[in-house]
């Protein structure tokens, strides 16, 4: 169903963009004899841009960096095409319903479309590379009075890959120096995917982040796509201890009054842990998605008595299934939609909005990070990435 919807969306925007572009070009070069040739040429270019890149990338054997360049180009083309179509629709609506003396000819609409899309791309590119620091205060009964002001830095969805925006890591380093957190947690998707293993320099830079009580992480769905045998060493090289079924332990107490519990993303269990061939040879088990979600909940360790129990979980959709006894759940995954207008779709379909607190019936507080990095196109439009600082306060 998802593939059908995606294909329908591509077809719709391809046709719409062709219509907008050919009107602008034909109007600018108004010669009836050239019109059919121009229309055919523009239609061919638009169709090639929208439909050919992904199959070609999958079919052509390129080195890892080459595939990532090709995929990045595909994502950029798709996003710019989407924005071009949206802006074009707004300008057409203005022409249809606006005052007659302010209506624009097609070629002027085309110029305005390109200019606005270029501005949106510049804003989105800057936002993707510069996460904002968000500060939250949380008062809990289990926090000792002498530990009032204990700080956790929450990161999520760094998506380390080739050609990474190192300004993201620089902003995290500045936040560590300024905020002085006691603990850093990363809620999944440290790795971007199976083609993103050569990130040694980035991993060494992350490893240098130093806080008193250590750095902890859980696996996200993209860590599963990369494969556990690739993701686990990368987390280790970055200095993160993985909490969950594939880590050394599922729970850890960095302070006598604080317990961290890690939950693996269910999709880790639906993917080959290295490759389908080696996994089958090694006897690794694969689960369907429903069984994987059930397994994650059933394998969850119980909360520790007389402790503040913080649950690290990539998937916010699991929040309503968590048993009582956990005080705080920190999640990521959705990126808040990452791009306009997908942020509205994500808010409608996910059930929870990002970058805000929820109090669930189980008396667990839920916070969903918008993500510190980005996935796919190097843009975050009107959905800025974030570095979250959570300060615990005592209720005593």
CSV table of C-alpha atoms in Angstrom, one decimal:
chain,number,residue,atom,x,y,z
A,1,UNK,CA,0.0,0.0,0.0
A,2,UNK,CA,2.8,2.4,0.9
A,3,UNK,CA,4.5,1.7,-2.5
A,4,UNK,CA,1.2,2.4,-4.3
A,5,UNK,CA,0.7,5.7,-2.5
A,6,UNK,CA,4.3,6.8,-3.2
A,7,UNK,CA,4.0,5.9,-6.9
A,8,UNK,CA,0.7,7.8,-7.1
A,9,UNK,CA,2.3,10.8,-5.4
A,10,UNK,CA,5.3,10.7,-7.8
A,11,UNK,CA,3.0,10.5,-10.9
A,12,UNK,CA,0.8,13.4,-9.6
A,13,UNK,CA,3.7,15.7,-9.0
A,14,UNK,CA,5.5,14.7,-12.2
A,15,UNK,CA,2.4,15.6,-14.2
A,16,UNK,CA,1.8,18.8,-12.2
A,17,UNK,CA,5.4,20.0,-12.5
A,18,UNK,CA,5.4,19.2,-16.2
A,19,UNK,CA,2.3,21.3,-16.7
A,20,UNK,CA,3.7,24.3,-14.7
A,21,UNK,CA,7.1,24.1,-16.4
A,22,UNK,CA,5.9,23.8,-20.0
A,23,UNK,CA,3.5,26.7,-19.5
A,24,UNK,CA,6.3,28.9,-18.2
A,25,UNK,CA,8.8,27.9,-20.9
A,26,UNK,CA,6.3,28.1,-23.8
A,27,UNK,CA,5.0,31.5,-22.6
A,28,UNK,CA,8.6,32.8,-22.4
A,29,UNK,CA,9.5,31.4,-25.8
A,30,UNK,CA,6.2,31.9,-27.5
A,31,UNK,CA,6.5,30.2,-30.9
A,32,UNK,CA,3.6,27.9,-31.8
A,33,UNK,CA,5.9,25.8,-34.1
A,34,UNK,CA,8.2,25.0,-31.2
A,35,UNK,CA,5.5,24.3,-28.7
A,36,UNK,CA,5.0,20.5,-29.3
A,37,UNK,CA,8.8,19.9,-29.2
A,38,UNK,CA,9.2,21.9,-26.0
A,39,UNK,CA,6.3,20.1,-24.3
A,40,UNK,CA,7.7,16.7,-25.2
A,41,UNK,CA,11.2,17.6,-24.1
A,42,UNK,CA,10.0,19.0,-20.7
A,43,UNK,CA,7.8,16.0,-20.1
A,44,UNK,CA,10.7,13.6,-20.8
A,45,UNK,CA,13.0,15.5,-18.5
A,46,UNK,CA,10.5,15.6,-15.7
A,47,UNK,CA,9.6,11.9,-16.0
A,48,UNK,CA,13.3,11.0,-16.0
A,49,UNK,CA,14.0,13.1,-12.9
A,50,UNK,CA,11.0,11.7,-11.0
A,51,UNK,CA,11.1,8.0,-12.0
A,52,UNK,CA,14.5,6.9,-13.3
A,53,UNK,CA,17.0,7.7,-10.5
A,54,UNK,CA,15.9,5.1,-7.9
A,55,UNK,CA,15.7,2.1,-10.2
A,56,UNK,CA,19.0,3.1,-11.8
A,57,UNK,CA,20.7,3.5,-8.4
A,58,UNK,CA,19.5,0.1,-7.3
A,59,UNK,CA,20.5,-1.6,-10.6
A,60,UNK,CA,23.9,0.0,-11.2
A,61,UNK,CA,26.7,-1.3,-9.1
A,62,UNK,CA,28.4,1.7,-7.6
A,63,UNK,CA,30.9,1.9,-4.7
A,64,UNK,CA,29.4,2.9,-1.4
A,65,UNK,CA,30.1,6.6,-1.8
A,66,UNK,CA,28.8,6.6,-5.3
A,67,UNK,CA,25.5,5.1,-4.3
A,68,UNK,CA,25.1,7.6,-1.5
A,69,UNK,CA,25.8,10.5,-3.9
A,70,UNK,CA,23.2,9.1,-6.3
A,71,UNK,CA,20.6,8.5,-3.6
A,72,UNK,CA,21.2,12.0,-2.1
A,73,UNK,CA,20.7,13.5,-5.6
A,74,UNK,CA,17.5,11.6,-6.0
A,75,UNK,CA,16.2,12.8,-2.6
A,76,UNK,CA,17.1,16.4,-3.4
A,77,UNK,CA,15.3,16.2,-6.8
A,78,UNK,CA,12.2,14.8,-5.2
A,79,UNK,CA,12.0,17.4,-2.4
A,80,UNK,CA,12.6,20.3,-4.8
A,81,UNK,CA,10.0,18.9,-7.1
A,82,UNK,CA,7.5,18.7,-4.3
A,83,UNK,CA,8.1,22.2,-3.2
A,84,UNK,CA,7.9,23.4,-6.8
A,85,UNK,CA,4.6,21.8,-7.1
A,86,UNK,CA,3.2,23.2,-3.9
A,87,UNK,CA,4.4,26.7,-4.6
A,88,UNK,CA,3.1,26.5,-8.1
A,89,UNK,CA,-0.3,25.4,-6.8
A,90,UNK,CA,-0.4,28.5,-4.5
A,91,UNK,CA,0.5,30.8,-7.4
A,92,UNK,CA,-2.1,29.3,-9.6
A,93,UNK,CA,-4.7,29.7,-6.9
A,94,UNK,CA,-3.6,33.4,-6.6
A,95,UNK,CA,-4.1,33.8,-10.4
A,96,UNK,CA,-7.5,32.1,-10.3
A,97,UNK,CA,-8.9,33.9,-7.3
A,98,UNK,CA,-6.7,37.0,-6.9
A,99,UNK,CA,-7.4,40.5,-8.2
A,100,UNK,CA,-7.1,40.7,-12.0
A,101,UNK,CA,-4.5,43.5,-12.1
A,102,UNK,CA,-2.1,41.4,-9.9
A,103,UNK,CA,-2.3,38.2,-11.8
A,104,UNK,CA,0.9,36.9,-13.3
A,105,UNK,CA,1.7,35.4,-16.7
A,106,UNK,CA,3.0,31.8,-16.8
A,107,UNK,CA,6.6,32.8,-17.3
A,108,UNK,CA,6.5,35.1,-14.3
A,109,UNK,CA,4.9,32.3,-12.2
A,110,UNK,CA,7.8,30.1,-13.3
A,111,UNK,CA,10.4,32.6,-12.2
A,112,UNK,CA,8.7,33.1,-8.9
A,113,UNK,CA,8.4,29.4,-8.3
A,114,UNK,CA,12.1,28.8,-8.9
A,115,UNK,CA,13.1,31.8,-6.7
A,116,UNK,CA,10.8,30.7,-3.8
A,117,UNK,CA,12.0,27.1,-4.0
A,118,UNK,CA,15.6,28.2,-4.0
A,119,UNK,CA,14.9,30.3,-0.8
A,120,UNK,CA,13.1,27.3,0.8
A,121,UNK,CA,16.1,25.1,-0.1
A,122,UNK,CA,18.5,27.5,1.5
A,123,UNK,CA,16.5,27.8,4.7
A,124,UNK,CA,16.0,24.0,4.9
A,125,UNK,CA,19.7,23.4,4.3
A,126,UNK,CA,20.7,25.7,7.1
A,127,UNK,CA,18.1,24.3,9.5
A,128,UNK,CA,19.3,20.7,8.8
A,129,UNK,CA,22.9,21.6,9.8
A,130,UNK,CA,22.2,23.6,13.0
A,131,UNK,CA,20.1,21.9,15.7
A,132,UNK,CA,18.6,24.1,18.3
A,133,UNK,CA,19.0,23.5,22.0
A,134,UNK,CA,15.7,22.9,23.8
A,135,UNK,CA,15.6,22.9,27.6
A,136,UNK,CA,13.0,21.2,29.7
A,137,UNK,CA,12.5,20.9,33.5
A,138,UNK,CA,11.0,17.7,34.9
A,139,UNK,CA,10.1,17.3,38.6
A,140,UNK,CA,9.9,13.7,39.9
A,141,UNK,CA,9.3,12.2,43.3
A,142,UNK,CA,12.3,9.8,43.1
A,143,UNK,CA,15.0,12.4,42.5
A,144,UNK,CA,17.0,13.0,45.7
A,145,UNK,CA,17.2,16.5,46.9
A,146,UNK,CA,21.0,16.5,46.6
A,147,UNK,CA,20.7,15.5,42.9
A,148,UNK,CA,18.3,18.4,42.0
A,149,UNK,CA,19.5,19.8,38.7
A,150,UNK,CA,20.7,16.5,37.2
A,151,UNK,CA,20.9,16.9,33.5
A,152,UNK,CA,20.4,14.5,30.6
A,153,UNK,CA,21.2,15.4,27.1
A,154,UNK,CA,18.8,13.7,24.7
A,155,UNK,CA,19.9,13.1,21.1
A,156,UNK,CA,18.2,11.1,18.4
A,157,UNK,CA,18.5,10.2,14.8
A,158,UNK,CA,22.0,11.5,14.1
A,159,UNK,CA,22.1,9.3,11.0
A,160,UNK,CA,25.9,9.3,10.5
A,161,UNK,CA,26.8,8.8,6.8
A,162,UNK,CA,29.2,9.9,4.1
A,163,UNK,CA,29.2,13.6,3.4
A,164,UNK,CA,27.8,14.3,6.9
A,165,UNK,CA,27.1,17.9,8.0
A,166,UNK,CA,29.8,18.2,10.7
A,167,UNK,CA,28.2,21.4,11.8
A,168,UNK,CA,25.7,19.1,13.6
A,169,UNK,CA,28.4,17.5,15.7
A,170,UNK,CA,30.0,20.9,16.3
A,171,UNK,CA,26.7,22.2,17.7
A,172,UNK,CA,26.4,19.2,20.0
A,173,UNK,CA,29.9,19.8,21.2
A,174,UNK,CA,29.1,23.4,22.0
A,175,UNK,CA,25.9,22.3,23.8
A,176,UNK,CA,27.9,19.8,25.9
A,177,UNK,CA,30.4,22.6,26.9
A,178,UNK,CA,27.6,25.1,27.7
A,179,UNK,CA,25.0,22.9,29.4
A,180,UNK,CA,27.4,20.4,31.1
A,181,UNK,CA,25.0,17.4,31.1
A,182,UNK,CA,25.6,14.5,33.5
A,183,UNK,CA,24.5,11.9,31.0
A,184,UNK,CA,24.0,11.6,27.2
A,185,UNK,CA,21.4,9.3,25.7
A,186,UNK,CA,20.8,8.6,22.0
A,187,UNK,CA,17.4,7.2,21.1
A,188,UNK,CA,18.2,5.3,17.9
A,189,UNK,CA,19.3,5.7,14.3
A,190,UNK,CA,23.0,6.5,15.0
A,191,UNK,CA,23.7,4.8,11.6
A,192,UNK,CA,22.0,5.9,8.4
A,193,UNK,CA,21.8,2.5,6.7
A,194,UNK,CA,23.7,-0.4,5.2
A,195,UNK,CA,25.8,1.9,2.9
A,196,UNK,CA,27.0,4.2,5.7
A,197,UNK,CA,29.7,2.1,7.4
A,198,UNK,CA,32.7,4.2,6.5
A,199,UNK,CA,32.2,6.9,9.1
A,200,UNK,CA,35.3,6.3,11.2
A,201,UNK,CA,36.3,10.0,11.5
A,202,UNK,CA,32.8,11.0,12.6
A,203,UNK,CA,32.8,8.1,15.1
A,204,UNK,CA,36.1,9.3,16.6
A,205,UNK,CA,34.7,12.8,17.0
A,206,UNK,CA,31.6,11.5,18.8
A,207,UNK,CA,33.8,9.3,21.0
A,208,UNK,CA,35.5,12.4,22.3
A,209,UNK,CA,32.2,13.7,23.8
A,210,UNK,CA,32.8,13.2,27.6
A,211,UNK,CA,30.2,13.5,30.4
A,212,UNK,CA,30.4,12.2,34.0
A,213,UNK,CA,27.9,9.4,33.9
A,214,UNK,CA,28.6,8.1,30.3
A,215,UNK,CA,26.7,7.8,27.0
A,216,UNK,CA,24.0,5.3,26.3
A,217,UNK,CA,22.0,4.4,23.2
A,218,UNK,CA,19.4,2.0,21.8
A,219,UNK,CA,19.0,0.7,18.2
A,220,UNK,CA,16.6,2.4,15.8
A,221,UNK,CA,15.2,1.0,12.6
A,222,UNK,CA,18.1,2.4,10.5
A,223,UNK,CA,20.6,0.7,12.8
A,224,UNK,CA,18.7,-2.5,11.9
A,225,UNK,CA,18.9,-1.7,8.2
A,226,UNK,CA,22.7,-1.3,8.5
A,227,UNK,CA,22.8,-4.6,10.4
A,228,UNK,CA,23.5,-5.3,14.0
A,229,UNK,CA,27.0,-6.6,13.1
A,230,UNK,CA,27.8,-3.1,11.6
A,231,UNK,CA,25.8,-1.0,14.1
A,232,UNK,CA,27.1,-2.5,17.3
A,233,UNK,CA,30.8,-1.8,16.5
A,234,UNK,CA,30.0,1.7,15.4
A,235,UNK,CA,28.2,2.5,18.7
A,236,UNK,CA,31.1,1.1,20.5
A,237,UNK,CA,33.5,3.2,18.5
A,238,UNK,CA,31.4,6.3,19.2
A,239,UNK,CA,31.6,5.5,23.0
A,240,UNK,CA,27.9,4.6,23.4
A,241,UNK,CA,26.9,1.6,25.5
A,242,UNK,CA,23.9,0.0,23.8
A,243,UNK,CA,21.1,-1.0,26.1
A,244,UNK,CA,18.8,-3.7,24.7
A,245,UNK,CA,18.8,-7.3,23.6
A,246,UNK,CA,21.8,-6.8,21.3
A,247,UNK,CA,23.8,-4.8,23.9
A,248,UNK,CA,25.8,-6.0,26.8
A,249,UNK,CA,22.8,-5.3,29.1
A,250,UNK,CA,19.3,-4.0,29.0
A,251,UNK,CA,19.4,-1.9,32.2
A,252,UNK,CA,22.0,0.2,33.9
A,253,UNK,CA,22.0,2.6,36.8
A,254,UNK,CA,24.4,5.5,36.3
A,255,UNK,CA,23.2,6.8,39.7
A,256,UNK,CA,21.8,4.8,42.6
A,257,UNK,CA,18.5,6.6,42.2
A,258,UNK,CA,18.3,6.4,38.3
A,259,UNK,CA,17.8,3.4,36.1
A,260,UNK,CA,18.0,3.4,32.3
A,261,UNK,CA,16.2,0.7,30.3
A,262,UNK,CA,16.8,0.2,26.6
A,263,UNK,CA,14.3,-1.1,24.1
A,264,UNK,CA,15.4,-2.2,20.6
A,265,UNK,CA,13.4,-1.0,17.6
A,266,UNK,CA,11.2,-3.9,16.5
A,267,UNK,CA,12.3,-3.6,12.9
A,268,UNK,CA,15.8,-4.7,14.0
A,269,UNK,CA,14.3,-8.2,14.4
A,270,UNK,CA,12.8,-8.1,10.9
A,271,UNK,CA,16.0,-7.4,9.1
A,272,UNK,CA,19.1,-9.5,8.3
A,273,UNK,CA,21.7,-8.9,11.0
A,274,UNK,CA,24.4,-8.6,8.4
A,275,UNK,CA,23.2,-10.0,5.0
A,276,UNK,CA,20.4,-12.4,4.2
A,277,UNK,CA,22.9,-15.0,3.0
A,278,UNK,CA,25.2,-14.9,6.1
A,279,UNK,CA,22.3,-14.6,8.5
A,280,UNK,CA,20.6,-17.7,7.0
A,281,UNK,CA,23.9,-19.6,7.2
A,282,UNK,CA,24.4,-18.6,10.8
A,283,UNK,CA,20.9,-19.6,11.8
A,284,UNK,CA,19.7,-16.1,12.8
A,285,UNK,CA,15.9,-15.9,13.2
A,286,UNK,CA,13.8,-13.4,11.3
A,287,UNK,CA,10.4,-12.2,12.6
A,288,UNK,CA,7.5,-10.6,10.8
A,289,UNK,CA,6.7,-7.1,12.0
A,290,UNK,CA,3.8,-8.1,14.3
A,291,UNK,CA,5.8,-10.7,16.0
A,292,UNK,CA,8.7,-8.3,16.4
A,293,UNK,CA,6.6,-5.7,18.1
A,294,UNK,CA,5.1,-8.3,20.5
A,295,UNK,CA,8.6,-9.7,21.2
A,296,UNK,CA,10.0,-6.2,22.2
A,297,UNK,CA,7.2,-5.7,24.7
A,298,UNK,CA,7.4,-9.2,26.2
A,299,UNK,CA,11.2,-9.1,26.5
A,300,UNK,CA,11.1,-5.7,28.3
A,301,UNK,CA,12.7,-5.9,31.8
A,302,UNK,CA,10.5,-4.7,34.7
A,303,UNK,CA,11.1,-1.3,36.2
A,304,UNK,CA,13.4,-1.2,39.2
A,305,UNK,CA,11.7,-0.5,42.5
A,306,UNK,CA,12.6,2.7,44.4
A,307,UNK,CA,14.3,4.2,41.3
A,308,UNK,CA,13.5,6.8,38.7
A,309,UNK,CA,13.0,4.5,35.6
A,310,UNK,CA,13.9,6.2,32.3
A,311,UNK,CA,13.0,4.1,29.2
A,312,UNK,CA,14.9,4.7,26.0
A,313,UNK,CA,12.9,3.6,23.0
A,314,UNK,CA,13.2,4.7,19.3
A,315,UNK,CA,9.6,4.1,18.4
A,316,UNK,CA,7.1,6.4,20.1
A,317,UNK,CA,4.3,4.2,18.9
A,318,UNK,CA,5.2,1.7,21.6
A,319,UNK,CA,4.5,4.1,24.4
A,320,UNK,CA,0.9,3.1,24.9
A,321,UNK,CA,1.9,-0.6,25.3
A,322,UNK,CA,4.5,0.0,28.0
A,323,UNK,CA,3.7,-1.5,31.4
A,324,UNK,CA,3.2,0.7,34.5
A,325,UNK,CA,6.2,1.6,36.6
A,326,UNK,CA,8.3,3.5,34.1
A,327,UNK,CA,8.5,7.2,35.0
A,328,UNK,CA,9.9,8.7,31.7
A,329,UNK,CA,10.1,7.5,28.1
A,330,UNK,CA,12.4,9.2,25.6
A,331,UNK,CA,11.8,8.5,21.9
A,332,UNK,CA,12.7,9.7,18.4
A,333,UNK,CA,12.1,8.2,15.0
A,334,UNK,CA,9.5,10.6,13.4
A,335,UNK,CA,11.8,13.6,12.9
A,336,UNK,CA,8.6,15.6,13.3
A,337,UNK,CA,8.1,15.1,9.6
A,338,UNK,CA,11.4,16.8,8.8
A,339,UNK,CA,10.0,18.6,5.8
A,340,UNK,CA,7.1,20.8,5.1
A,341,UNK,CA,4.4,19.7,4.3
A,342,UNK,CA,5.2,16.2,5.7
A,343,UNK,CA,5.2,17.6,9.3
A,344,UNK,CA,1.4,17.9,9.1
A,345,UNK,CA,1.0,14.3,7.9
A,346,UNK,CA,3.3,12.9,10.6
A,347,UNK,CA,1.4,14.9,13.3
A,348,UNK,CA,-1.9,13.4,12.1
A,349,UNK,CA,-0.8,9.8,11.7
A,350,UNK,CA,1.6,9.4,14.6
A,351,UNK,CA,-0.7,10.2,17.4
A,352,UNK,CA,1.9,12.2,19.3
A,353,UNK,CA,3.6,15.5,18.3
A,354,UNK,CA,7.3,15.9,18.7
A,355,UNK,CA,9.1,18.3,21.0
A,356,UNK,CA,6.5,18.3,23.7
A,357,UNK,CA,5.6,16.3,26.8
A,358,UNK,CA,2.8,13.8,27.3
A,359,UNK,CA,1.4,12.3,30.5
A,360,UNK,CA,0.0,8.8,29.7
A,361,UNK,CA,-2.5,6.8,31.7
A,362,UNK,CA,0.3,4.6,33.0
A,363,UNK,CA,1.6,7.9,34.7
A,364,UNK,CA,4.6,7.8,32.4
A,365,UNK,CA,5.9,11.0,30.9
A,366,UNK,CA,6.7,10.8,27.2
A,367,UNK,CA,8.9,13.0,25.2
A,368,UNK,CA,9.7,12.6,21.5
A,369,UNK,CA,12.8,14.3,20.1
A,370,UNK,CA,12.5,15.8,16.7
A,371,UNK,CA,15.9,14.4,15.8
A,372,UNK,CA,19.4,15.9,16.0
A,373,UNK,CA,20.3,15.0,12.4
A,374,UNK,CA,18.3,14.3,9.3
A,375,UNK,CA,17.6,11.5,6.9
A,376,UNK,CA,17.6,11.5,3.1
A,377,UNK,CA,17.6,15.0,1.7
A,378,UNK,CA,19.8,17.5,3.6
A,379,UNK,CA,16.8,19.7,4.5
A,380,UNK,CA,14.7,20.4,7.5
A,381,UNK,CA,12.1,23.0,6.6
A,382,UNK,CA,10.0,24.5,9.4
A,383,UNK,CA,10.9,21.4,11.6
A,384,UNK,CA,14.2,22.3,13.1
A,385,UNK,CA,16.4,19.6,14.6
A,386,UNK,CA,17.1,19.7,18.3
A,387,UNK,CA,19.5,18.9,21.1
A,388,UNK,CA,17.3,18.3,24.2
A,389,UNK,CA,18.4,19.1,27.7
A,390,UNK,CA,16.2,17.6,30.4
A,391,UNK,CA,16.9,18.8,34.0
A,392,UNK,CA,15.5,16.6,36.8
A,393,UNK,CA,14.2,18.3,39.9
A,394,UNK,CA,13.4,16.9,43.2
A,395,UNK,CA,9.9,17.0,44.6
A,396,UNK,CA,11.1,16.7,48.2
